[in-house]
């Protein structure tokens, strides 16, 4: 963990020495993001690592059999579930606290260490809570938006929660460094693989940085203020649609281009086309005309008698 912290601090120092990123032309400043220039530099750093390493590895991961991917996803969800249990208690969710303990034990035993999810099939609700959400429930403001090198987007409240209660409530934190790091990397690849279908939507946005920022902040506001229980796919799709709408509203309107009326083009004179000769009309056969009868012939004269 200390090595990972030193690596992140080194990346921060290197990026601070670089020139700050500039905002897109016509983009409006968001009051939730006062450190936008620095955050855009960190976003560019993370995006370069994602394109070079994380995304190709995640694409290769998707070629594994679907049962293997589902087992990996279930395993990490169950492994990280004590974070939800602790925050159930801190938020005063007593019913969810005991229900989530039962879910964790059920999947850890009958689910073969969490590779399978029999608790969901048994009708046990799955919750997702963290200490940043707990602080929000207590009324702590979220603070400015910040992009952390390697780790991605946060707000100040979520960042404090991630390095305090959530860190110590996660069983991975009590393993050896190389074990914790390996588990963290595999968990990251699994999460990135599930976000691959959204890449086209993000890249088609006018400002991908603002699109991701809006989606993240909307997601966190939804978790703090509460909302209907939805599957991860439905929630991600809804957040992408809302972020797209907000990003389109904040984008500068396109500049109208002045168009000059085009002069009518003179049509070249067309050569007279030769008319084909009229086709000979077939004539109906004429009926035969009646011929006049021949004149009567006079009988030959008789010779005189002697």
Short mmCIF file of C-alpha atoms in Angstrom, two decimals:
data_model
loop_
_atom_site.label_atom_id
_atom_site.label_comp_id
_atom_site.label_asym_id
_atom_site.label_seq_id
_atom_site.Cartn_x
_atom_site.Cartn_y
_atom_site.Cartn_z
CA UNK A 1 0.00 0.00 0.00
CA UNK A 2 2.87 2.35 0.82
CA UNK A 3 4.45 1.67 -2.58
CA UNK A 4 1.14 2.45 -4.31
CA UNK A 5 0.87 5.69 -2.32
CA UNK A 6 4.39 6.72 -3.29
CA UNK A 7 3.66 5.95 -6.93
CA UNK A 8 0.51 8.10 -6.85
CA UNK A 9 2.31 10.98 -5.15
CA UNK A 10 5.10 10.79 -7.74
CA UNK A 11 2.56 10.92 -10.55
CA UNK A 12 0.92 13.94 -8.93
CA UNK A 13 4.24 15.76 -8.65
CA UNK A 14 5.13 15.04 -12.27
CA UNK A 15 1.79 16.24 -13.51
CA UNK A 16 1.95 19.42 -11.44
CA UNK A 17 5.19 20.24 -13.20
CA UNK A 18 3.46 19.93 -16.56
CA UNK A 19 1.36 22.62 -18.12
CA UNK A 20 -2.23 22.64 -16.98
CA UNK A 21 -4.81 21.51 -19.45
CA UNK A 22 -6.93 24.10 -21.13
CA UNK A 23 -10.70 24.09 -21.28
CA UNK A 24 -12.52 23.40 -24.56
CA UNK A 25 -13.54 26.53 -26.49
CA UNK A 26 -16.78 27.95 -25.13
CA UNK A 27 -16.97 25.53 -22.18
CA UNK A 28 -18.55 26.93 -19.02
CA UNK A 29 -16.89 26.51 -15.66
CA UNK A 30 -18.70 24.16 -13.29
CA UNK A 31 -18.83 25.40 -9.66
CA UNK A 32 -18.54 21.78 -8.52
CA UNK A 33 -15.14 21.55 -10.22
CA UNK A 34 -12.95 24.47 -9.12
CA UNK A 35 -9.76 22.48 -9.85
CA UNK A 36 -10.80 21.70 -13.41
CA UNK A 37 -7.52 22.56 -15.12
CA UNK A 38 -5.55 20.26 -12.82
CA UNK A 39 -8.24 17.58 -13.03
CA UNK A 40 -8.13 17.63 -16.82
CA UNK A 41 -4.38 16.98 -16.68
CA UNK A 42 -4.96 14.00 -14.38
CA UNK A 43 -7.79 12.81 -16.59
CA UNK A 44 -5.50 12.88 -19.63
CA UNK A 45 -2.89 10.91 -17.69
CA UNK A 46 -5.42 8.26 -16.66
CA UNK A 47 -6.90 8.12 -20.16
CA UNK A 48 -3.46 7.48 -21.67
CA UNK A 49 -2.86 4.57 -19.26
CA UNK A 50 -6.32 3.23 -19.99
CA UNK A 51 -5.80 3.25 -23.76
CA UNK A 52 -2.32 1.75 -23.55
CA UNK A 53 -2.81 -0.94 -20.89
CA UNK A 54 -6.14 -1.26 -19.09
CA UNK A 55 -8.51 -1.27 -22.06
CA UNK A 56 -6.58 -3.88 -24.12
CA UNK A 57 -6.32 -6.17 -21.08
CA UNK A 58 -10.03 -5.74 -20.36
CA UNK A 59 -10.91 -6.63 -23.95
CA UNK A 60 -8.88 -9.81 -23.60
CA UNK A 61 -10.66 -10.55 -20.33
CA UNK A 62 -14.04 -10.46 -22.09
CA UNK A 63 -12.98 -13.46 -24.21
CA UNK A 64 -13.03 -15.68 -21.12
CA UNK A 65 -16.12 -17.87 -20.75
CA UNK A 66 -19.06 -15.96 -19.31
CA UNK A 67 -19.34 -18.25 -16.22
CA UNK A 68 -15.72 -17.39 -15.37
CA UNK A 69 -16.38 -13.65 -15.63
CA UNK A 70 -19.54 -13.96 -13.54
CA UNK A 71 -17.65 -15.94 -10.90
CA UNK A 72 -14.88 -13.31 -10.70
CA UNK A 73 -17.44 -10.51 -10.38
CA UNK A 74 -19.38 -12.38 -7.66
CA UNK A 75 -16.18 -13.16 -5.76
CA UNK A 76 -15.09 -9.52 -5.50
CA UNK A 77 -18.59 -8.29 -4.70
CA UNK A 78 -18.70 -10.73 -1.79
CA UNK A 79 -15.12 -9.98 -0.71
CA UNK A 80 -15.84 -6.23 -0.52
CA UNK A 81 -19.25 -6.71 1.12
CA UNK A 82 -18.01 -6.06 4.71
CA UNK A 83 -17.67 -2.41 3.65
CA UNK A 84 -21.43 -2.34 3.05
CA UNK A 85 -22.11 -4.12 6.36
CA UNK A 86 -20.07 -1.60 8.38
CA UNK A 87 -21.77 1.35 6.71
CA UNK A 88 -25.19 -0.24 7.28
CA UNK A 89 -24.47 0.06 10.99
CA UNK A 90 -23.02 3.57 10.74
CA UNK A 91 -26.11 4.77 8.86
CA UNK A 92 -28.47 3.17 11.37
CA UNK A 93 -29.80 0.66 8.84
CA UNK A 94 -30.29 -2.10 11.42
CA UNK A 95 -32.53 -4.30 9.28
CA UNK A 96 -30.14 -4.09 6.33
CA UNK A 97 -27.20 -4.67 8.71
CA UNK A 98 -28.44 -8.12 9.77
CA UNK A 99 -29.72 -8.95 6.29
CA UNK A 100 -26.34 -8.15 4.73
CA UNK A 101 -24.51 -10.22 7.35
CA UNK A 102 -26.71 -13.16 6.40
CA UNK A 103 -26.09 -12.52 2.72
CA UNK A 104 -22.32 -12.42 3.22
CA UNK A 105 -22.28 -15.67 5.21
CA UNK A 106 -24.66 -17.36 2.77
CA UNK A 107 -22.54 -16.56 -0.28
CA UNK A 108 -19.25 -17.27 1.51
CA UNK A 109 -20.35 -20.80 2.42
CA UNK A 110 -22.93 -22.14 -0.04
CA UNK A 111 -21.56 -19.83 -2.74
CA UNK A 112 -18.08 -21.38 -2.48
CA UNK A 113 -16.27 -18.31 -1.24
CA UNK A 114 -18.51 -15.96 -3.20
CA UNK A 115 -17.99 -17.46 -6.66
CA UNK A 116 -21.73 -18.06 -6.82
CA UNK A 117 -24.58 -15.85 -5.62
CA UNK A 118 -27.24 -18.10 -4.06
CA UNK A 119 -28.33 -15.25 -1.76
CA UNK A 120 -29.88 -13.34 -4.66
CA UNK A 121 -31.68 -16.47 -5.84
CA UNK A 122 -33.01 -16.85 -2.28
CA UNK A 123 -34.50 -13.33 -2.44
CA UNK A 124 -31.94 -11.56 -0.21
CA UNK A 125 -31.53 -7.93 -1.29
CA UNK A 126 -28.09 -6.72 -2.30
CA UNK A 127 -27.02 -3.28 -1.01
CA UNK A 128 -24.06 -1.07 -1.84
CA UNK A 129 -22.90 1.44 0.75
CA UNK A 130 -19.63 3.20 1.53
CA UNK A 131 -18.40 5.76 4.04
CA UNK A 132 -18.62 8.65 1.57
CA UNK A 133 -22.32 7.91 1.29
CA UNK A 134 -22.53 7.65 5.09
CA UNK A 135 -20.95 11.09 5.49
CA UNK A 136 -23.47 12.45 3.02
CA UNK A 137 -26.31 10.95 5.06
CA UNK A 138 -24.92 12.80 8.07
CA UNK A 139 -25.02 16.07 6.15
CA UNK A 140 -21.32 16.44 5.33
CA UNK A 141 -20.96 18.40 2.05
CA UNK A 142 -19.30 16.56 -0.80
CA UNK A 143 -16.74 19.25 -1.57
CA UNK A 144 -15.01 19.81 -4.91
CA UNK A 145 -14.70 17.22 -7.62
CA UNK A 146 -11.21 15.76 -8.01
CA UNK A 147 -9.54 13.27 -10.35
CA UNK A 148 -6.86 11.12 -8.67
CA UNK A 149 -4.10 9.63 -10.84
CA UNK A 150 -4.57 5.87 -11.33
CA UNK A 151 -7.65 5.73 -9.08
CA UNK A 152 -9.99 7.96 -11.07
CA UNK A 153 -12.75 10.43 -10.09
CA UNK A 154 -13.81 11.29 -6.55
CA UNK A 155 -15.14 14.19 -4.59
CA UNK A 156 -13.41 15.23 -1.38
CA UNK A 157 -15.98 13.52 0.83
CA UNK A 158 -15.70 10.22 -1.05
CA UNK A 159 -11.92 10.40 -1.03
CA UNK A 160 -11.86 10.78 2.75
CA UNK A 161 -14.23 7.84 3.10
CA UNK A 162 -12.16 5.64 0.77
CA UNK A 163 -8.89 6.05 2.73
CA UNK A 164 -10.42 5.76 6.22
CA UNK A 165 -13.37 3.53 7.14
CA UNK A 166 -13.74 1.80 3.77
CA UNK A 167 -10.05 0.90 3.67
CA UNK A 168 -10.02 -0.70 7.11
CA UNK A 169 -13.39 -2.42 6.62
CA UNK A 170 -12.19 -4.22 3.49
CA UNK A 171 -10.64 -7.67 4.16
CA UNK A 172 -8.14 -7.12 1.33
CA UNK A 173 -6.38 -4.49 3.42
CA UNK A 174 -5.19 -7.16 5.88
CA UNK A 175 -3.47 -9.31 3.29
CA UNK A 176 0.12 -9.08 2.13
CA UNK A 177 1.01 -6.24 -0.18
CA UNK A 178 1.45 -8.35 -3.32
CA UNK A 179 -1.82 -10.21 -2.61
CA UNK A 180 -3.72 -6.97 -2.07
CA UNK A 181 -2.23 -5.42 -5.20
CA UNK A 182 -3.02 -8.47 -7.33
CA UNK A 183 -6.62 -8.56 -6.12
CA UNK A 184 -6.96 -4.82 -6.72
CA UNK A 185 -5.69 -5.17 -10.30
CA UNK A 186 -8.03 -8.06 -11.14
CA UNK A 187 -10.93 -6.18 -9.59
CA UNK A 188 -10.07 -3.15 -11.74
CA UNK A 189 -9.95 -5.21 -14.94
CA UNK A 190 -13.33 -6.77 -14.14
CA UNK A 191 -14.89 -3.35 -13.56
CA UNK A 192 -13.32 -1.90 -16.70
CA UNK A 193 -14.58 -4.79 -18.80
CA UNK A 194 -18.13 -4.05 -17.68
CA UNK A 195 -17.75 -0.44 -18.82
CA UNK A 196 -16.51 -1.26 -22.32
CA UNK A 197 -20.00 -0.95 -23.90
CA UNK A 198 -20.11 2.68 -22.73
CA UNK A 199 -16.89 3.71 -24.49
CA UNK A 200 -18.64 4.67 -27.72
CA UNK A 201 -21.08 6.89 -25.82
CA UNK A 202 -18.29 8.63 -23.92
CA UNK A 203 -16.10 9.20 -26.97
CA UNK A 204 -19.02 10.61 -28.96
CA UNK A 205 -19.67 13.26 -26.30
CA UNK A 206 -18.68 16.84 -27.03
CA UNK A 207 -16.47 16.86 -23.90
CA UNK A 208 -15.72 13.35 -22.52
CA UNK A 209 -14.20 14.79 -19.34
CA UNK A 210 -17.35 16.75 -18.49
CA UNK A 211 -19.49 13.74 -19.44
CA UNK A 212 -17.70 11.46 -16.94
CA UNK A 213 -17.74 14.16 -14.26
CA UNK A 214 -21.50 14.67 -14.59
CA UNK A 215 -22.18 10.92 -14.55
CA UNK A 216 -20.05 10.41 -11.43
CA UNK A 217 -21.56 13.29 -9.48
CA UNK A 218 -25.12 12.26 -10.41
CA UNK A 219 -24.38 8.71 -9.29
CA UNK A 220 -23.08 9.89 -5.93
CA UNK A 221 -26.00 12.25 -5.39
CA UNK A 222 -28.39 9.39 -6.14
CA UNK A 223 -26.71 7.15 -3.56
CA UNK A 224 -26.77 9.83 -0.87
CA UNK A 225 -30.32 11.07 -1.44
CA UNK A 226 -31.66 7.57 -2.08
CA UNK A 227 -33.48 6.10 -5.04
CA UNK A 228 -35.17 3.03 -6.35
CA UNK A 229 -33.20 -0.18 -6.30
CA UNK A 230 -32.02 -0.94 -9.83
CA UNK A 231 -29.61 -3.33 -11.42
CA UNK A 232 -26.14 -2.06 -12.28
CA UNK A 233 -26.89 -2.09 -16.02
CA UNK A 234 -30.13 -0.11 -15.63
CA UNK A 235 -28.50 2.40 -13.29
CA UNK A 236 -25.51 2.91 -15.59
CA UNK A 237 -27.77 3.37 -18.60
CA UNK A 238 -29.91 5.91 -16.77
CA UNK A 239 -26.87 7.85 -15.57
CA UNK A 240 -25.38 7.88 -19.08
CA UNK A 241 -28.61 9.31 -20.48
CA UNK A 242 -28.79 12.00 -17.78
CA UNK A 243 -25.12 12.86 -18.22
CA UNK A 244 -25.56 13.11 -21.98
CA UNK A 245 -28.46 15.51 -21.53
CA UNK A 246 -26.56 17.67 -19.05
CA UNK A 247 -23.42 17.65 -21.19
CA UNK A 248 -25.41 18.69 -24.26
CA UNK A 249 -27.01 21.54 -22.33
CA UNK A 250 -23.63 22.83 -21.14
CA UNK A 251 -22.00 22.56 -24.58
CA UNK A 252 -21.76 25.84 -26.50
CA UNK A 253 -24.28 26.20 -29.32
CA UNK A 254 -22.86 25.64 -32.79
CA UNK A 255 -21.88 28.78 -34.66
CA UNK A 256 -24.18 29.41 -37.64
CA UNK A 257 -22.27 29.56 -40.87
CA UNK A 258 -23.18 32.32 -43.28
CA UNK A 259 -24.06 30.94 -46.63
CA UNK A 260 -24.01 32.99 -49.81
CA UNK A 261 -26.83 32.51 -52.26
CA UNK A 262 -25.61 30.51 -55.15
CA UNK A 263 -25.97 32.06 -58.59
CA UNK A 264 -28.13 30.05 -60.93
CA UNK A 265 -25.98 28.06 -63.24
CA UNK A 266 -26.60 28.45 -66.96
CA UNK A 267 -27.76 25.26 -68.49
CA UNK A 268 -25.94 24.39 -71.74
CA UNK A 269 -28.23 24.30 -74.79
CA UNK A 270 -29.34 20.86 -75.56
CA UNK A 271 -28.95 19.53 -79.08
CA UNK A 272 -32.25 18.72 -80.78
CA UNK A 273 -32.88 15.09 -80.59
CA UNK A 274 -33.74 13.33 -83.85
CA UNK A 275 -37.25 12.08 -83.79
CA UNK A 276 -37.53 8.47 -84.83
CA UNK A 277 -39.50 7.94 -88.05
CA UNK A 278 -43.09 6.99 -87.44
CA UNK A 279 -43.59 3.33 -87.49
CA UNK A 280 -45.50 2.02 -90.48
CA UNK A 281 -49.02 1.25 -89.45
CA UNK A 282 -50.10 -2.19 -90.55
CA UNK A 283 -52.98 -1.97 -93.09
CA UNK A 284 -55.94 -4.22 -92.79
CA UNK A 285 -56.38 -6.56 -95.75
CA UNK A 286 -58.96 -5.27 -98.28
CA UNK A 287 -61.92 -7.40 -99.22
CA UNK A 288 -61.85 -8.64 -102.88
CA UNK A 289 -63.87 -6.44 -105.26
CA UNK A 290 -66.63 -8.32 -107.22
CA UNK A 291 -65.74 -8.73 -110.89
CA UNK A 292 -68.52 -7.85 -113.52
CA UNK A 293 -69.84 -10.86 -115.44
CA UNK A 294 -68.46 -11.28 -119.02
CA UNK A 295 -70.71 -9.96 -121.88
CA UNK A 296 -72.83 -12.66 -123.69
CA UNK A 297 -71.37 -13.96 -126.91
CA UNK A 298 -73.61 -13.99 -130.03
CA UNK A 299 -74.07 -17.41 -131.72
CA UNK A 300 -72.16 -17.98 -134.96
CA UNK A 301 -74.13 -17.11 -138.15
CA UNK A 302 -75.81 -20.06 -139.97
CA UNK A 303 -74.83 -20.66 -143.65
CA UNK A 304 -77.54 -19.92 -146.33
CA UNK A 305 -79.50 -22.84 -147.78
CA UNK A 306 -79.00 -23.75 -151.44
#
